[in-house]
Amino acid sequence: MSVKPNLSPKKNPMPSQPPEVRAHNFLEVATGYDEATAVDEALRCLHCKNMPCVSGCPVNVEIPAFIEKVKEGDFEGAYQIISRTSSLPAVCGRVCPQETQCEAKCVRGIKGEPVGIGHLERFVADWHNLHSDQPVERPAPNGHQVAVVGSGPAGLTCAGDLAKKGYAVTVFEALHTAGGVLVYGIPEFRLPKEIVRKEVENLSALGVDVQTNMVVGKTLTVDELFEMGFEAVFIGSGAGLPNFMGIPGESLKGVYSANEFLTRSNLMKAYEEHPVTPIRKGGRVAVVGGGNVAMDAARTALRLGAEKVYIVYRRSMEELPARREEVEHAEEEGIEFRLLNNPVEVLGYENPSDRRDPKNGCVTGLKCIRMELGEPDERGRRRPVPVPGSEFVLDVDTVVIAIGTSPNPLIKSTTEGLSVNPRGGIIVEEATGATTREGVFAGGDAVTGAATVISAMGAGKVAAKAIGEFLSK
Amino acid sequence: MYRIVSKTPLNPTVTRMEIEAPFVARKAKPGQFIILRVDENGERIPLTVAGCDREAGTVEIIFQVVGATTELLNRKQAGESIQDFVGPLGVPSKLDGLKNVCIVGGGVGCAIALPLARALHEAGAKVTSVIGFRSKDLLILEDDFRAVSDRLFVMTDDGSYGEKGNVCVPLNDLFAQGETFDEIIAIGPLIMMKFVVEAARPTGIPCTVSMNPIMIDGTGMCGGCRLTLHRDGKPVTKFACVDGPDFNGYEVDFDEAMSRGTMYREFEQEARERVCNLYRTQG
C-alpha cells in the first residue's frame, strides 16, 4: 500500500484547554490527538533507515515501527511495539522531554518541526487503555525473586522489564500509593493519577507484587530483603530531602518546599473542595527556582486560586532549566517570571503588642535582590552576581522553594557496603546500574539527583537487564 | 489494612489502641513513631509508638482526640481496621549508659515518656518521673509510671490531684536540693518542654526533648517538619522525621516550632467540626 506522506513542515498541534479556562481547574491541560489527527501526524514520518530517533530515546522505543502501525490504523499493534521497550507509555507520552531526545534527532526537524513522537505515543497508550481488553500474558516464572525499592519511574520500569522475563518481583513503596514522583510530584493537570494507577495495574497483571507502607531502611533493610530470599535488589528510592536556601525567614508560616506543596496537592488531594489535608489556597505566591518542579508548583498555586503567582529565578530565561513547553504553558496561564531576581529574606508578620495574634509568623513578603550575569561558571552557565543596593520586596504571602533536593540517607545509612558520592548519590557502574555491593543495583534520582522521569526509566531498564545477567550466572 | 486488636479509653479524650502491624512491631524502639491513615483518602498523621509486642505483632499507640483524623480514629472499634500504618520512623531514643534519669511527661506526652521510663528501669537505671496534667480527669498512666519509677511526682495545674503546679515545680525543688541526673528527657506540649529546658539550663544537665511537628511523608521528603536548632550561635535546619524526633532541648527554637504548629489551626478546627457534624446527622 502506498500512502502519500504528509509534507507539512508543522506538527499537528496538541489540542489543549484554553489558558483562561485551565488556569482554574485541575483537569489535564492537553486533551490529546483524535484518531484522524494521529494518522495524519504519523504520515509525517519518513521512516529513515538509520532511525536517529530511536537512539535519542533512553529506553530505545522502536519509534518508526510503532508509527507505521499508527499509519495503518492498527493502534493496538502500535501499543504492543511500544510496550516491548517501555513499561509506562502513557506516562512517557506526557512527561518526557521529547524536544531534547527522540524529536531532537528527527530528520523532519531540520527543515520544520519534528514528527510529534511524544503526542503519538500518548495517543497510542491512551487508545490502548480505553479500548483494549486484551488480557496480559503472564510469562512463565523462572524461579528467581527480585526486590525493587521505590515505585517511581525507575522502580516500575525495572519491575516491568524483569516481570516480562519471568522474575517474581516485589516492589516496596514507602508511601500509601504506588507511583512515586508520578503521584506525589507531577500534578494532575499534567499527568492524571488515573493514568498512573492504570500503568501500575498493568504491572500487577504481569505478576508484580506492590507492597505499600514499606520504608526500606526503616521497616526493612536491604540485608533483610536478601534474608527473605530476594536474590537481587534494585534501589530506585528517588531524590529525597528538599533543599532550602539558607536565608532568614524560611521557617515562617506560608513557606513550603516544592515537595511539600506538591505532595499536599497531588498525593493528598488538597485541591479538593473539602480536603482532609490542608494547603494554602489563594493569595499571592512566589515560587523560587526555574526547573520543571517550579513550573508545576506555580501552576498548581494558580489552580488553587492564587490571585498572583511569580516565578523567581536568579538567572535569565536562557539558563532557565524547565522544558520550553512548560514555560510557555505557565506564561499563557498568567504566571509572571521575575528573572535575574534572587531572594535574600522571607519577611514575616509580627504584632509586638499581641503575641497570640494568629497572623504572627506568617509570610508578608519576599525580599529579593536584582542580579546580572557575570563570567561563565565551570558548567559554562554565566554566573549571576547581585547588583548592589537593588533590593526590593515582592508582595506575597506564600513562598514555595523549588531549588532541588538532596539524596535521602535512609538506605545508605542502613546498608553496609553501599558507597555514595560526596553529594550523597549512590555510586553505580553506568552500563549496569551495579552498586558497590554485590547483588544491589540502583538507578534514577537516588543515583543522579533530581533528573527526568525518562532518564530514571532508562536507568531502571539498564539495571533490569544487568540483574537478569547477574542472576543467570 | 491493619486490624485494631484492642481499644481502651484512658480518659475522656485519650485512647490506647493496639494495632496489628507485624513489620512495624518487629523493629519499633522507644522514641520512634508511625504514620497512619484511618481510611482511604484519609490524612496522614504521625503518632509516637507507645509500646509493642513483637510476638503478637502488635503496636501500641496512645492518642488524644484533637482533630478530624484522631476523631475518626477514635470512632473505630476493636476488630475494625485502619487503612495504612507505616513505620517505625525516626531515630530511636538514645538511652544506653544512662544510670540516673529524670523523665518529664506532660498530658498525652506521658504515653511516649512511659516506654522510655520502662526501658531505663528495666536496664537498671534510677528513674525519677515527673508527670503533669491540666486536671484530675485528664490523668493517665499513673500506675504504669509508679511501677517503673524510683520516685514519682504527679502534678496538676489546678491541684485537683497530686501536687498543684506545673512539672517545673518539683524539678526546681530537686535542682535546689543539689540533685543531679545523667539526663533529663522531656516529652509533652511545646510550651512545657520549653519551660523544662529553661529550668534545667543553669544546671547544665543534658536535656532531650521529643518534637512532634506537622509532617506528611515521615521519610524526609516534604520538609514540612523542619525545625531550627541554634548550634554554636548558628541556625541549623533539621527534619524531625529523619533527624529526630529527639533533639537537644538547649538547641531547639521552641518559639518557631510553636508558631509553625499553629499554621493550620483554623482548618483543623473546621475539619474536626465537619467530622462531628457528619456523625451527628447520621445519628
CSV table of C-alpha atoms in Angstrom, one decimal, chain B residues 18 25 29 49 72 108 124 137 142 150 155 159 179 187 198 201 210-211 235 253 259:
chain,number,residue,atom,x,y,z
B,18,GLU,CA,-3.1,-2.0,69.8
B,25,ALA,CA,6.3,-4.4,65.7
B,29,LYS,CA,12.0,1.0,69.6
B,49,VAL,CA,5.0,4.4,69.4
B,72,LEU,CA,-12.3,9.4,63.1
B,108,VAL,CA,-0.7,12.7,76.4
B,124,GLY,CA,18.7,-0.9,86.0
B,137,ASP,CA,-9.9,13.9,84.8
B,142,GLU,CA,-0.1,6.9,86.9
B,150,ASP,CA,12.1,5.1,91.8
B,155,MET,CA,1.3,17.4,89.2
B,159,GLY,CA,-4.4,21.0,92.2
B,179,GLU,CA,20.0,16.8,92.9
B,187,ILE,CA,8.0,14.9,76.4
B,198,GLU,CA,14.8,26.8,80.8
B,201,ARG,CA,19.6,25.2,81.6
B,210,SER,CA,10.8,14.9,71.6
B,211,MET,CA,9.4,17.0,68.8
B,235,PRO,CA,20.9,28.4,62.9
B,253,ASP,CA,14.0,27.1,68.7
B,259,SER,CA,4.4,29.3,65.6
